Amino acid sequence: MSWRAITEGLAEYYRAPYRQAMAREARDRDDLFRLLVLSEALGIPNPAAPYTLELMPLVWDDFHDWHRRMGMPHSPLDHIRCC
Amino acid sequence: MNSLVLIAVGLLGILSGWFFYSRFIAARIYQLDAQFRTPAHEFRDGVDFVPTNRYVLWGHHFTSVAGAAPIVGPAIAVIWGWGPAFLWVVLGTIFFAGVHDMGALWASVRNRGQSIGGLSEKLLGSRARWMFMLIMFLVLLMVNAAFATVITNLLIQFPTAVIPVWGAIVVAIGIGQLLYRAQVGLLWPTIIGVGLLYGLILLGNAVPVALPAEIFGLSDRVVWVLLLFLYAGIASTLPVWMLLQPRDYINGIQLFVALGIIYAAALLSAPTVVVPFINDQVPAGTPPIAPLLFVTIACGAISGFHGLVSSGTSSKQLDRETDARLVGYGGAVGEGMLALAAIVCATAGFATLADWQAVYTNFGAGSVGAFVTGGANIVSQGLGIPAGLAATILTVTAALFAGTTMDTGVRLQRYVIQETGAITGIAALKNGTLATLLAIGFCLAIAFGAASDGTGGMVIWPLFGTSNQLLASLTLLMVTVILARLGRPVVFTLVPLVLVLTMAIYALLLQIGTFLGDQNWTLAIMALFILGAAIMVGISAVTALRQTGFSLLAHRHPAE
């Protein structure tokens, strides 16, 4: 067994039990970020909209998962037709 | 008798169970299928459902279920002689715990990775779900109170462990910072962390720390209990990467090291078991062996807590369904081996029967202290480590595990309170800080309600056993119902279910009588609650069995 395999095994052993808690936390933060970026499109006034507009391509990849997680079976936005 | 015989027969039995019985149960009864798409793959989301290497998952499952309980229970139960404890641990691991743990995993995997709580609602109705939550809450409550007592007793009895036990927190925080901030690989932090821990053990061994007998009018026991709950409250609210994650990791590594040390020392020194097979001179006030043996040794033989871990987290990470045998049954095998080591330490670690009897002066007097004292003698003889240092190593192992279980237990209790708030719509209960304070308040009420010095944990230990075994019965009941609906043999889960349930209820009735006789209303009310919950679950089970139309096993294999 190589050192690399040992280190990778240890890393998985370290991460596995708390992976869920960490990922939940990261997902919650991402959701908040996504909401801020999409706020204007969703009808929530946002003074930073001109700046967040540039960030929109970054949130598209996970948009489908997000709106389903938020309890919306289909995309709430006309210009993003993911499903 | 030579302890090597005990170890050889015990390990042979447990390993035979692993090689033969678990294979039979996995192939014929649960019919584990390598082609079945597990929830970890079907619902893979990188959060809850992640396929995980089976050996890593086994390591976690084992260390999650093996807290201090498989040491405490057997170390107390040898008061009836080594035979009953040995037989219950070995046979319990083979025919009860392994089947139970693997069954909980299988039932959860075949039902979208739902927890036993969720399954109970689906199978037995919402009333059973509430009862399940109540029992779970009480089990956590008692575990926290009991482990606060265990650690307090250890810190007072072995002051050399004070520095390493509290110093381990600093080591864990350091590892967390190193990994999280500096993003370094794990190998060197692990080596350095374990090295530092053993350095602290050497330091602690040279500099014992004991609290003054009285501080602001409070005894040292009371102060330790309060400090431990203060720590658990803070630890459970800190971000997990900061303390809990590195602490669990170091503890896991430490458990494997300690198990290796104990077994190696026992094999090299081959100490004699000084305790008789059946002890017919038990101290006055010792409760009857049946049913108390079956609830005193819960973890190490069969434990409902394992079902929570199996269906709560392990089932969502199972890469292939056939891995349930290694993770579920293998986890029980690991815990059985720890319980066997505890029995050897508590029966063969004393020079004479009189020495042993001087420790076992009443029921509960042996406990972890006997494991540490006896184990230290064995390690000292086998590996040449000074007895004092060996005692510190074993104390640190037991105390760290109890500590980890405590802060995880408080965190889980907080979740239960918050979930209750969400279900009932009481917004205040959903607040994390208030939920933590409430959880700690309940624990303190038990710790000080059952004994004025805050060490009520050991008083209620058998009550923990009964509720834990009721939880195990619940899981076995659900697995049995599922097997019955599939038309498969149920005898392999039904027999353990009947025995465990009968013993748990019998023990509970005896305890209620004792608590009422002692006018201990806190424990009497708690025991009555548990009995009521058990009866409600039983009624729900009978009703469920008479009804049809459950949408169970929606993901069953096409061949079924």
Short mmCIF file of N, CA and C in Angstrom, two decimals, chain B residues 21 25-26 28-32 95-111 114-124 132 302-304 306-308 310-311 315 324 328 470-498 537 541 544-545 552-553 560:
data_model
loop_
_atom_site.label_atom_id
_atom_site.label_comp_id
_atom_site.label_asym_id
_atom_site.label_seq_id
_atom_site.Cartn_x
_atom_site.Cartn_y
_atom_site.Cartn_z
N TYR B 21 -22.48 -17.61 10.20
CA TYR B 21 -23.87 -17.18 10.45
C TYR B 21 -24.22 -15.92 9.68
N ILE B 25 -27.25 -15.42 7.02
CA ILE B 25 -28.31 -14.40 7.18
C ILE B 25 -28.31 -13.44 5.98
N ALA B 26 -27.11 -13.04 5.56
CA ALA B 26 -27.00 -12.09 4.45
C ALA B 26 -27.54 -12.69 3.15
N ARG B 28 -29.45 -15.74 2.71
CA ARG B 28 -30.75 -16.42 2.70
C ARG B 28 -31.90 -15.58 3.27
N ILE B 29 -31.61 -14.80 4.32
CA ILE B 29 -32.70 -14.09 4.98
C ILE B 29 -32.87 -12.68 4.40
N TYR B 30 -31.82 -11.88 4.48
CA TYR B 30 -31.92 -10.53 3.93
C TYR B 30 -31.71 -10.52 2.42
N GLN B 31 -31.09 -11.58 1.91
CA GLN B 31 -30.84 -11.73 0.46
C GLN B 31 -30.19 -10.47 -0.11
N LEU B 32 -29.07 -10.11 0.48
CA LEU B 32 -28.35 -8.92 0.02
C LEU B 32 -27.92 -9.12 -1.42
N PHE B 95 -25.78 -13.93 17.51
CA PHE B 95 -27.18 -14.19 17.13
C PHE B 95 -28.11 -12.98 17.30
N PHE B 96 -27.66 -11.97 18.03
CA PHE B 96 -28.56 -10.84 18.29
C PHE B 96 -28.06 -9.56 17.61
N ALA B 97 -26.89 -9.08 18.06
CA ALA B 97 -26.41 -7.77 17.59
C ALA B 97 -26.14 -7.75 16.09
N GLY B 98 -25.44 -8.78 15.59
CA GLY B 98 -25.10 -8.80 14.17
C GLY B 98 -26.35 -8.80 13.30
N VAL B 99 -27.32 -9.65 13.67
CA VAL B 99 -28.57 -9.76 12.89
C VAL B 99 -29.34 -8.43 12.97
N HIS B 100 -29.37 -7.85 14.16
CA HIS B 100 -30.07 -6.58 14.39
C HIS B 100 -29.45 -5.44 13.57
N ASP B 101 -28.12 -5.31 13.66
CA ASP B 101 -27.45 -4.18 13.00
C ASP B 101 -27.51 -4.31 11.48
N MET B 102 -27.27 -5.54 10.99
CA MET B 102 -27.34 -5.77 9.55
C MET B 102 -28.78 -5.59 9.06
N GLY B 103 -29.75 -6.02 9.88
CA GLY B 103 -31.16 -5.89 9.52
C GLY B 103 -31.60 -4.44 9.43
N ALA B 104 -31.12 -3.62 10.39
CA ALA B 104 -31.47 -2.19 10.37
C ALA B 104 -30.92 -1.55 9.10
N LEU B 105 -29.69 -1.92 8.75
CA LEU B 105 -29.08 -1.38 7.53
C LEU B 105 -29.88 -1.80 6.30
N TRP B 106 -30.21 -3.08 6.24
CA TRP B 106 -30.93 -3.64 5.09
C TRP B 106 -32.31 -2.98 4.95
N ALA B 107 -33.03 -2.89 6.07
CA ALA B 107 -34.38 -2.30 6.03
C ALA B 107 -34.31 -0.86 5.56
N SER B 108 -33.30 -0.13 6.02
CA SER B 108 -33.17 1.27 5.63
C SER B 108 -32.77 1.40 4.16
N VAL B 109 -31.81 0.59 3.74
CA VAL B 109 -31.36 0.64 2.34
C VAL B 109 -32.51 0.33 1.39
N ARG B 110 -33.36 -0.64 1.78
CA ARG B 110 -34.48 -1.02 0.90
C ARG B 110 -35.64 -0.02 0.98
N ASN B 111 -35.52 0.97 1.83
CA ASN B 111 -36.57 1.98 1.96
C ASN B 111 -36.00 3.38 1.85
N GLN B 114 -34.26 5.53 4.69
CA GLN B 114 -34.99 6.15 5.81
C GLN B 114 -34.45 5.65 7.14
N SER B 115 -34.56 6.52 8.16
CA SER B 115 -34.10 6.10 9.49
C SER B 115 -35.14 5.18 10.12
N ILE B 116 -34.75 4.53 11.21
CA ILE B 116 -35.68 3.64 11.90
C ILE B 116 -36.90 4.43 12.39
N GLY B 117 -36.66 5.69 12.78
CA GLY B 117 -37.78 6.55 13.21
C GLY B 117 -38.78 6.74 12.08
N GLY B 118 -38.26 7.07 10.90
CA GLY B 118 -39.12 7.27 9.73
C GLY B 118 -39.84 5.99 9.34
N LEU B 119 -39.10 4.88 9.43
CA LEU B 119 -39.70 3.57 9.10
C LEU B 119 -40.81 3.21 10.09
N SER B 120 -40.58 3.57 11.35
CA SER B 120 -41.58 3.23 12.37
C SER B 120 -42.90 3.94 12.08
N GLU B 121 -42.80 5.18 11.58
CA GLU B 121 -44.01 5.92 11.25
C GLU B 121 -44.73 5.24 10.08
N LYS B 122 -43.93 4.81 9.11
CA LYS B 122 -44.49 4.19 7.91
C LYS B 122 -45.13 2.84 8.24
N LEU B 123 -44.45 2.10 9.12
CA LEU B 123 -44.91 0.74 9.43
C LEU B 123 -45.96 0.70 10.52
N LEU B 124 -45.74 1.50 11.55
CA LEU B 124 -46.57 1.37 12.75
C LEU B 124 -47.46 2.58 13.02
N PHE B 132 -41.24 6.55 19.57
CA PHE B 132 -39.86 6.30 19.19
C PHE B 132 -38.99 7.51 19.55
N ILE B 302 -26.36 -6.54 22.39
CA ILE B 302 -27.27 -5.96 21.39
C ILE B 302 -27.68 -4.58 21.90
N SER B 303 -27.80 -3.64 21.01
CA SER B 303 -28.10 -2.27 21.44
C SER B 303 -28.95 -1.55 20.40
N GLY B 304 -30.01 -0.92 20.90
CA GLY B 304 -30.89 -0.18 20.01
C GLY B 304 -30.21 1.03 19.38
N HIS B 306 -27.44 1.12 18.05
CA HIS B 306 -26.80 0.72 16.78
C HIS B 306 -27.77 0.90 15.61
N GLY B 307 -29.05 0.64 15.87
CA GLY B 307 -30.05 0.79 14.81
C GLY B 307 -30.16 2.23 14.36
N LEU B 308 -29.99 3.16 15.33
CA LEU B 308 -30.04 4.59 14.99
C LEU B 308 -28.89 4.96 14.06
N SER B 310 -27.05 2.77 12.24
CA SER B 310 -27.17 1.99 10.99
C SER B 310 -28.09 2.68 10.00
N SER B 311 -29.29 3.05 10.49
CA SER B 311 -30.29 3.59 9.57
C SER B 311 -30.18 5.10 9.43
N SER B 315 -26.56 3.71 6.37
CA SER B 315 -27.34 3.19 5.22
C SER B 315 -27.29 4.15 4.03
N ALA B 324 -23.42 -4.36 3.57
CA ALA B 324 -24.15 -4.32 4.85
C ALA B 324 -23.64 -5.40 5.80
N GLY B 328 -22.58 -3.70 9.04
CA GLY B 328 -23.52 -3.97 10.12
C GLY B 328 -23.05 -5.08 11.03
N LEU B 470 -35.37 -1.76 24.53
CA LEU B 470 -36.69 -1.55 23.92
C LEU B 470 -36.54 -0.98 22.51
N LEU B 471 -35.55 -0.12 22.35
CA LEU B 471 -35.26 0.45 21.04
C LEU B 471 -34.82 -0.66 20.07
N ALA B 472 -33.97 -1.56 20.58
CA ALA B 472 -33.51 -2.70 19.77
C ALA B 472 -34.69 -3.59 19.40
N SER B 473 -35.62 -3.78 20.36
CA SER B 473 -36.81 -4.61 20.09
C SER B 473 -37.63 -3.98 18.97
N LEU B 474 -37.74 -2.65 19.03
CA LEU B 474 -38.51 -1.92 18.01
C LEU B 474 -37.93 -2.17 16.62
N THR B 475 -36.61 -2.07 16.53
CA THR B 475 -35.94 -2.29 15.25
C THR B 475 -36.15 -3.72 14.78
N LEU B 476 -35.95 -4.68 15.71
CA LEU B 476 -36.15 -6.08 15.35
C LEU B 476 -37.60 -6.34 14.92
N LEU B 477 -38.52 -5.66 15.59
CA LEU B 477 -39.94 -5.80 15.25
C LEU B 477 -40.19 -5.35 13.81
N MET B 478 -39.61 -4.22 13.46
CA MET B 478 -39.83 -3.70 12.11
C MET B 478 -39.18 -4.59 11.06
N VAL B 479 -37.98 -5.08 11.36
CA VAL B 479 -37.32 -5.99 10.41
C VAL B 479 -38.15 -7.27 10.27
N THR B 480 -38.70 -7.76 11.40
CA THR B 480 -39.51 -8.97 11.36
C THR B 480 -40.77 -8.76 10.52
N VAL B 481 -41.42 -7.61 10.71
CA VAL B 481 -42.64 -7.32 9.93
C VAL B 481 -42.31 -7.30 8.44
N ILE B 482 -41.19 -6.69 8.09
CA ILE B 482 -40.81 -6.62 6.67
C ILE B 482 -40.55 -8.02 6.13
N LEU B 483 -39.82 -8.83 6.91
CA LEU B 483 -39.53 -10.20 6.46
C LEU B 483 -40.82 -11.00 6.30
N ALA B 484 -41.74 -10.82 7.25
CA ALA B 484 -43.01 -11.55 7.19
C ALA B 484 -43.78 -11.17 5.93
N ARG B 485 -43.78 -9.89 5.61
CA ARG B 485 -44.51 -9.44 4.41
C ARG B 485 -43.88 -9.97 3.14
N LEU B 486 -42.56 -10.24 3.20
CA LEU B 486 -41.88 -10.79 2.03
C LEU B 486 -41.98 -12.32 1.98
N GLY B 487 -42.56 -12.89 3.01
CA GLY B 487 -42.73 -14.34 3.06
C GLY B 487 -41.43 -15.07 3.35
N ARG B 488 -40.52 -14.41 4.03
CA ARG B 488 -39.24 -15.06 4.36
C ARG B 488 -39.26 -15.55 5.81
N PRO B 489 -38.32 -16.44 6.17
CA PRO B 489 -38.30 -16.93 7.56
C PRO B 489 -38.08 -15.78 8.55
N VAL B 490 -38.88 -15.76 9.61
CA VAL B 490 -38.76 -14.68 10.59
C VAL B 490 -38.14 -15.15 11.91
N VAL B 491 -37.88 -16.45 12.00
CA VAL B 491 -37.42 -17.00 13.29
C VAL B 491 -36.09 -16.37 13.74
N PHE B 492 -35.24 -15.99 12.78
CA PHE B 492 -33.91 -15.48 13.13
C PHE B 492 -33.96 -14.07 13.73
N THR B 493 -35.04 -13.35 13.50
CA THR B 493 -35.19 -12.04 14.15
C THR B 493 -36.25 -12.09 15.25
N LEU B 494 -37.19 -13.04 15.09
CA LEU B 494 -38.29 -13.12 16.06
C LEU B 494 -37.80 -13.63 17.42
N VAL B 495 -36.93 -14.63 17.42
CA VAL B 495 -36.44 -15.18 18.70
C VAL B 495 -35.65 -14.12 19.48
N PRO B 496 -34.68 -13.42 18.83
CA PRO B 496 -34.01 -12.33 19.58
C PRO B 496 -35.01 -11.27 20.05
N LEU B 497 -35.99 -10.95 19.19
CA LEU B 497 -36.99 -9.94 19.56
C LEU B 497 -37.74 -10.33 20.82
N VAL B 498 -38.22 -11.57 20.87
CA VAL B 498 -39.02 -12.01 22.02
C VAL B 498 -38.16 -11.99 23.29
N VAL B 537 -46.15 1.14 21.58
CA VAL B 537 -45.52 0.58 20.38
C VAL B 537 -46.03 -0.83 20.13
N ALA B 541 -47.85 -2.12 16.86
CA ALA B 541 -47.30 -3.23 16.08
C ALA B 541 -48.38 -4.25 15.75
N ALA B 544 -50.66 -2.82 13.20
CA ALA B 544 -50.02 -2.79 11.88
C ALA B 544 -50.00 -4.16 11.23
N LEU B 545 -49.75 -5.18 12.06
CA LEU B 545 -49.68 -6.54 11.50
C LEU B 545 -51.04 -7.00 10.98
N LEU B 552 -44.45 -0.72 1.57
CA LEU B 552 -43.07 -1.01 1.94
C LEU B 552 -42.29 -1.58 0.78
N LEU B 553 -41.00 -1.51 0.89
CA LEU B 553 -40.11 -2.07 -0.09
C LEU B 553 -40.48 -1.64 -1.51
N GLU B 560 -38.15 -10.18 -6.77
CA GLU B 560 -39.00 -10.47 -5.62
C GLU B 560 -40.47 -10.29 -5.96
#
